[in-house]
PDB file of C-alpha atoms in Angstrom:
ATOM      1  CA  UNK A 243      10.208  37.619 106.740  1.00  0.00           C
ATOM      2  CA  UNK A 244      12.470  35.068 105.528  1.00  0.00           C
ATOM      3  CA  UNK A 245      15.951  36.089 105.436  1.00  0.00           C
ATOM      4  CA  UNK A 246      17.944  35.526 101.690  1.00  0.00           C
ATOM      5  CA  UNK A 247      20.743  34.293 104.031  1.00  0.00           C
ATOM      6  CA  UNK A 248      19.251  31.308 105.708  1.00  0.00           C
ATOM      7  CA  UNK A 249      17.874  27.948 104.130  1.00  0.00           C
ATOM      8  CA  UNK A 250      15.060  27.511 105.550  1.00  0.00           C
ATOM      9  CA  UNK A 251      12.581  25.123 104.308  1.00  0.00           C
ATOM     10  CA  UNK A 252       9.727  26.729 102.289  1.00  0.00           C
ATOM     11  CA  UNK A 253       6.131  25.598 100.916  1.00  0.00           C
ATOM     12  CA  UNK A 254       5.136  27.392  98.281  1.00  0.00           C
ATOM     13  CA  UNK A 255       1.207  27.249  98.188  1.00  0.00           C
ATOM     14  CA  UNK A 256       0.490  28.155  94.225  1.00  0.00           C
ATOM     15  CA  UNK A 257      -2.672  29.770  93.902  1.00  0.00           C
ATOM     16  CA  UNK A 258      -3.650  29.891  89.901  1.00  0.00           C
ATOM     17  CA  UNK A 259      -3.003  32.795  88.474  1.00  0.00           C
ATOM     18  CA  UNK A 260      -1.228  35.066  91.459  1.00  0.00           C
ATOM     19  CA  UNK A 261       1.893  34.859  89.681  1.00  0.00           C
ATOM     20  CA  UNK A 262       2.923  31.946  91.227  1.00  0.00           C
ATOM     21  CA  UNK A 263       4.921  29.941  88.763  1.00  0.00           C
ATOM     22  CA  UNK A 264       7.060  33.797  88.669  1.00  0.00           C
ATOM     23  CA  UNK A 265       7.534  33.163  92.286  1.00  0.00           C
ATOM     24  CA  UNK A 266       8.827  29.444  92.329  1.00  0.00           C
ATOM     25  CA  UNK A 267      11.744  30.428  90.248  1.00  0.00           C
ATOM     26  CA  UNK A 268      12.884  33.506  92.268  1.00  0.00           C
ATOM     27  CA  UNK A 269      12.465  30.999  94.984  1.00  0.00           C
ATOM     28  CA  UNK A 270      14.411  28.339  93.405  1.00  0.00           C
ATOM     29  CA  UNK A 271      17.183  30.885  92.210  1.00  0.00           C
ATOM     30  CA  UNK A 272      18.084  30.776  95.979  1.00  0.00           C
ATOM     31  CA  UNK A 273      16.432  27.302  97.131  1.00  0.00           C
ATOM     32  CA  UNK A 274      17.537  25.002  94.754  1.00  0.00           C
ATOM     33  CA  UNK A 275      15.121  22.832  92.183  1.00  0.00           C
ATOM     34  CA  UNK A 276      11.509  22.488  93.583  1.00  0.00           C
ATOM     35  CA  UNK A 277       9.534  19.417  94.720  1.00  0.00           C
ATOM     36  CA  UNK A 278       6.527  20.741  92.019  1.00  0.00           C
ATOM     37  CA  UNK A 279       3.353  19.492  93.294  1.00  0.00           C
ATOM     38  CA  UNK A 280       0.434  19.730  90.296  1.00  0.00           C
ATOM     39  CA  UNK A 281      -2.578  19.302  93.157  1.00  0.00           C
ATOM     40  CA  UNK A 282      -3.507  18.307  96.116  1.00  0.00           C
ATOM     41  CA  UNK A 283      -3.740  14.249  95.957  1.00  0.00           C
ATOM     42  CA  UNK A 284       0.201  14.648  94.402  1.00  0.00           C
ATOM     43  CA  UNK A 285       0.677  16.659  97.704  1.00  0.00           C
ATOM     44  CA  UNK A 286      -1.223  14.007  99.582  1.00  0.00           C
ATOM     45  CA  UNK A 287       1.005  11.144  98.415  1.00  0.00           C
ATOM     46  CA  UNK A 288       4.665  12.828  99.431  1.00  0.00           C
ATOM     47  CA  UNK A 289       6.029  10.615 101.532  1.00  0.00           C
ATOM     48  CA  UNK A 290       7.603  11.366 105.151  1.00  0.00           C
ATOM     49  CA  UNK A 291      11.456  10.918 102.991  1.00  0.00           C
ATOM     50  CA  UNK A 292      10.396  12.995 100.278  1.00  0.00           C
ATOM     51  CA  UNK A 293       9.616  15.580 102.681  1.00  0.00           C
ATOM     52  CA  UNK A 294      12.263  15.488 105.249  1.00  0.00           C
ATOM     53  CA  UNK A 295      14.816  16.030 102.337  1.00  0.00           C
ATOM     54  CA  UNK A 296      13.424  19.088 101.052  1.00  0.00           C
ATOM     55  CA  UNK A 297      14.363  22.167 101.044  1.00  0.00           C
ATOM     56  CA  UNK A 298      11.720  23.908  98.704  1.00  0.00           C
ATOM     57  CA  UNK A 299       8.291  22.562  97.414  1.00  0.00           C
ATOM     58  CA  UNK A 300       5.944  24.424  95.161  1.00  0.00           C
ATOM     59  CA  UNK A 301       2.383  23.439  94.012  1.00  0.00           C
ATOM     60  CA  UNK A 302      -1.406  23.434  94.150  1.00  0.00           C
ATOM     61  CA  UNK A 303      -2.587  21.958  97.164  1.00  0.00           C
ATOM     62  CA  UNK A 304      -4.827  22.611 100.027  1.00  0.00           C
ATOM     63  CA  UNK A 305      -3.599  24.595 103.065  1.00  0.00           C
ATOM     64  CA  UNK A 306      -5.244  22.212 105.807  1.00  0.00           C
ATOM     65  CA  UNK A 307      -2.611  19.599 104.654  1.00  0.00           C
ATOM     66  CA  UNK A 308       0.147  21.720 106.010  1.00  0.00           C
ATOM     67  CA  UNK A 309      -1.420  20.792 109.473  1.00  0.00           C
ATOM     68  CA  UNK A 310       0.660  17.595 109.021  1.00  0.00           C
ATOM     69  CA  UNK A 311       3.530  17.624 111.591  1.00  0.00           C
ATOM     70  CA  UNK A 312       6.094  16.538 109.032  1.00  0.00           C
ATOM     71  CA  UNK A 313       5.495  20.384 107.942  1.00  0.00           C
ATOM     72  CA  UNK A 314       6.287  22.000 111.258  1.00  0.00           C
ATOM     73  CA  UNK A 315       9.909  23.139 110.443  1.00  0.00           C
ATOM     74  CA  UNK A 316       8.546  24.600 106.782  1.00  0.00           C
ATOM     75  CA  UNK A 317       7.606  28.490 106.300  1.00  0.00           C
ATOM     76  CA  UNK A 318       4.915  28.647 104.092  1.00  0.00           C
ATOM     77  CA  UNK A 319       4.891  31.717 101.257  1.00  0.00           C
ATOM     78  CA  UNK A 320       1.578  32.120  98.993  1.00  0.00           C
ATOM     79  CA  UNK A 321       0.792  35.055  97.298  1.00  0.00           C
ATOM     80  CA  UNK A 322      -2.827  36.603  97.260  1.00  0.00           C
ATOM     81  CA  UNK A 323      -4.286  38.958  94.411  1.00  0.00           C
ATOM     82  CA  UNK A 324      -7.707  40.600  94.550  1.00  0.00           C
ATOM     83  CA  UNK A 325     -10.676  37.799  92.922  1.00  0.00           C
ATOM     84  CA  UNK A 326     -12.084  39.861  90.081  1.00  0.00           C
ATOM     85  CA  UNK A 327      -8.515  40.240  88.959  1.00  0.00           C
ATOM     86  CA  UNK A 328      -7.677  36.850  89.640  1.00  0.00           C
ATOM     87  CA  UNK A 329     -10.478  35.610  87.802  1.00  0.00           C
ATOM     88  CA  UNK A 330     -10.480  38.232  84.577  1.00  0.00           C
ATOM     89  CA  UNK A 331      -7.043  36.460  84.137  1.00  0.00           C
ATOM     90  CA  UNK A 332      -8.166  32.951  84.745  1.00  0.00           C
ATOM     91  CA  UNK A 333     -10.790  33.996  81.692  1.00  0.00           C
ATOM     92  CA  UNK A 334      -8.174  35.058  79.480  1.00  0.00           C
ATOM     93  CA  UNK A 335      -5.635  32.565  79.662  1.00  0.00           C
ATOM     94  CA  UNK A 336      -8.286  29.836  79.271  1.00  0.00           C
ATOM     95  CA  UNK A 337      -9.384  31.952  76.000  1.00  0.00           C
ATOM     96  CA  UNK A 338      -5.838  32.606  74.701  1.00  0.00           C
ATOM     97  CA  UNK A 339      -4.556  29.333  75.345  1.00  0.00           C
ATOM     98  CA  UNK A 340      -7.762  27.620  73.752  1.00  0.00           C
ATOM     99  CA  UNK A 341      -7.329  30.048  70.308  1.00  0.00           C
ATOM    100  CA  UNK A 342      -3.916  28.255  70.100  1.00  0.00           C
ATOM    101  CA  UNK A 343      -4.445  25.375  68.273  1.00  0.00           C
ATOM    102  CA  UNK A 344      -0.984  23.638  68.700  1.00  0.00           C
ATOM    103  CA  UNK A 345      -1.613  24.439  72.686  1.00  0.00           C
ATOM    104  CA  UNK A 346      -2.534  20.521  73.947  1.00  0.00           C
ATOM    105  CA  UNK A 347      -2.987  20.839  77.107  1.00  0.00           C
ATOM    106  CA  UNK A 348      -6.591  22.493  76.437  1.00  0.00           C
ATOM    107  CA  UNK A 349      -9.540  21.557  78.776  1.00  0.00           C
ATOM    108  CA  UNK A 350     -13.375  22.133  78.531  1.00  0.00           C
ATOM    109  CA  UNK A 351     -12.959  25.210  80.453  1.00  0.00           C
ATOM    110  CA  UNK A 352     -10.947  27.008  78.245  1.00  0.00           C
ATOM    111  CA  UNK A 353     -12.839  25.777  74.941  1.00  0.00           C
ATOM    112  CA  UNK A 354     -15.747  27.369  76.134  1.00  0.00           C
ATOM    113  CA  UNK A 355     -13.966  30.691  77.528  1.00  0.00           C
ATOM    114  CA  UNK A 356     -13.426  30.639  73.621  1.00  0.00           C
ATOM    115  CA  UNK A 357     -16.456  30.735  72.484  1.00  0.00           C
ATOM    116  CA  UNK A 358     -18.285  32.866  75.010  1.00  0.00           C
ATOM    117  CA  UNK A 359     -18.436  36.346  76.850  1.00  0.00           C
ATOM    118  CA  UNK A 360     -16.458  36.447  79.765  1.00  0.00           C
ATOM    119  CA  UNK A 361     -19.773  37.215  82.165  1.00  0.00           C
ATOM    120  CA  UNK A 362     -21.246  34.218  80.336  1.00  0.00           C
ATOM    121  CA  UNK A 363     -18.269  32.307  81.570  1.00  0.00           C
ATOM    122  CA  UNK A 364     -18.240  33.392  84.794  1.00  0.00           C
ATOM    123  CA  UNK A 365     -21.300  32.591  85.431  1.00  0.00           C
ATOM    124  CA  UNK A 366     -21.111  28.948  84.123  1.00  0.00           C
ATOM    125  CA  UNK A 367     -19.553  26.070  85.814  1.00  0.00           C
ATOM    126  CA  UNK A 368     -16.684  27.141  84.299  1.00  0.00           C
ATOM    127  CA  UNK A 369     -16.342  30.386  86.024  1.00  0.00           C
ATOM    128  CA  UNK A 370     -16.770  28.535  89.388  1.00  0.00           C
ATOM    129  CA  UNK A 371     -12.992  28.417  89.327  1.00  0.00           C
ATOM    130  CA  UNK A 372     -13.300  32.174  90.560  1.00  0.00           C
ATOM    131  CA  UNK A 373     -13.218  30.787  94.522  1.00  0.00           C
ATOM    132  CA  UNK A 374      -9.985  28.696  93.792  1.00  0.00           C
ATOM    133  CA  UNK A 375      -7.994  30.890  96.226  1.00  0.00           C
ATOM    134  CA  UNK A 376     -11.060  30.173  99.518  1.00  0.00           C
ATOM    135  CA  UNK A 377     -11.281  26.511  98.417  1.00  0.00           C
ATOM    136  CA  UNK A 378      -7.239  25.974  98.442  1.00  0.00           C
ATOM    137  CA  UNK A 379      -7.393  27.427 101.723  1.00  0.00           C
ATOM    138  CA  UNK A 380     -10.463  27.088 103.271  1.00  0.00           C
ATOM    139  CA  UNK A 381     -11.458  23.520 102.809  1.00  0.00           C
ATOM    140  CA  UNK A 382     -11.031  20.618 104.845  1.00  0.00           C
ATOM    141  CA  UNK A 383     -10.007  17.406 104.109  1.00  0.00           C
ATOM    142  CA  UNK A 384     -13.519  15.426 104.324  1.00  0.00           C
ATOM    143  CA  UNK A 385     -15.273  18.366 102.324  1.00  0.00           C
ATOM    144  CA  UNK A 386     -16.191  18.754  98.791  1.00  0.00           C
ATOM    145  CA  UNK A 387     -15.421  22.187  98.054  1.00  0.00           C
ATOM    146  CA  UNK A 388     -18.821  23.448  96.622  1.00  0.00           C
ATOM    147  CA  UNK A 389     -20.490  21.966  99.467  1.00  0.00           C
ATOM    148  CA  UNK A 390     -19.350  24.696 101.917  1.00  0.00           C
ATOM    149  CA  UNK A 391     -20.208  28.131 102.055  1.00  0.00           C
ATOM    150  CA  UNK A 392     -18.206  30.959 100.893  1.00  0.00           C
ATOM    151  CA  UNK A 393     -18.303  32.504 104.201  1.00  0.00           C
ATOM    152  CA  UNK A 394     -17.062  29.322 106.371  1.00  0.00           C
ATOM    153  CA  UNK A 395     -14.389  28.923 103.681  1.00  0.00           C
ATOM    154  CA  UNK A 396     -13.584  32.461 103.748  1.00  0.00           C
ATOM    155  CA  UNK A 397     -13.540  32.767 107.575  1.00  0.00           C
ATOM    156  CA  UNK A 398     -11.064  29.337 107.417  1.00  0.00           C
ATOM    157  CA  UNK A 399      -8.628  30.940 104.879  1.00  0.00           C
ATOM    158  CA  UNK A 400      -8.276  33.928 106.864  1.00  0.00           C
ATOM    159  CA  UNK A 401      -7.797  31.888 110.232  1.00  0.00           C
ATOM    160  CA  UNK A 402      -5.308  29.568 108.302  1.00  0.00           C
ATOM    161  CA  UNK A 403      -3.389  32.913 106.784  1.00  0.00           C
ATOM    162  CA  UNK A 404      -3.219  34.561 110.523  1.00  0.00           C
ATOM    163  CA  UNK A 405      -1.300  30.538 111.104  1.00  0.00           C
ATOM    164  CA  UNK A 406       0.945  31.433 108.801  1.00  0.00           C
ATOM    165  CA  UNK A 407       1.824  34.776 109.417  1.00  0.00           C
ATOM    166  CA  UNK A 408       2.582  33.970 113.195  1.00  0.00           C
ATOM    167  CA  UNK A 409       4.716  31.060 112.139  1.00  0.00           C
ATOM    168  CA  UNK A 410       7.288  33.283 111.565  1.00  0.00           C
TER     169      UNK A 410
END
């Protein structure tokens, strides 16, 4: 556990919809302003200054690029929630935020959630999105992420969890 009296450096890996974004700013009420990554090739670019002089960084990336030594002296913090609940809500804010017309940052995905059932969706390419959590921490850096199965990805993001648990 990380103690509210020490500043220790944090990563905050954002899975969608885990009530992450609710997390960064309890984290940056104590922190400071985060270093908001928006995915993984943003995380990718950081470079070795960026990182040494921060305290807090929040974002979508992939948890085999922690492996990087600059990260060593970081605890990471990511919060979990069960998949058919993560998903049902990745459904519905893609459908709520489509029906809102003056919403523009609308994508494909969430134009169809609109116009569908949500089993239709979830079964579409869509719906694919339901593994974001196993591919944000069980992939690898030379792999596509739907060319590995869900068990090797699943047996990775527990392996990488148990990492981060221990770090502490």
């Amino acid at each position: 556990m990380i103690q509210a009296s020490t500043k220790v450096p944090v990563i905050h890996l954002h899975i969608p919809r885990t009530g992450g974004t609710s997390l960064r700013h309890v984290l940056e009420n104590h922190w400071g302003k985060a270093v908001k990554i928006a995915n993984w090739r943003e995380f990718r670019a950081l470079s070795e200054r960026e990182i040494e002089q921060a305290i807090l960084i929040s974002g979508h990336f992939r948890a085999y690029q922690l492996e990087r030594p600059t990260f060593a002296k970081f605890r990471t913090i990511a919060l979990l929630r069960d998949p058919l609940a993560r998903v049902m809500s990745s459904y519905r804010y893609g459908f709520h935020r489509a029906m809102n017309k003056d919403d523009k940052k609308i994508d494909d995905a969430m134009r169809f959630a609109a116009k569908t059932t949500f089993l239709e969706w979830f079964y579409s390419l869509y719906g694919i999105d339901r593994h974001a959590h196993l591919y944000m921490l069980g992939v690898n850096a030379d792999e596509q992420r739907y060319d590995v199965p869900l068990a090797t990805l699943l047996e990775r993001a527990r392996a990488r969890i148990d990492r981060m648990i221990r770090s502490e």
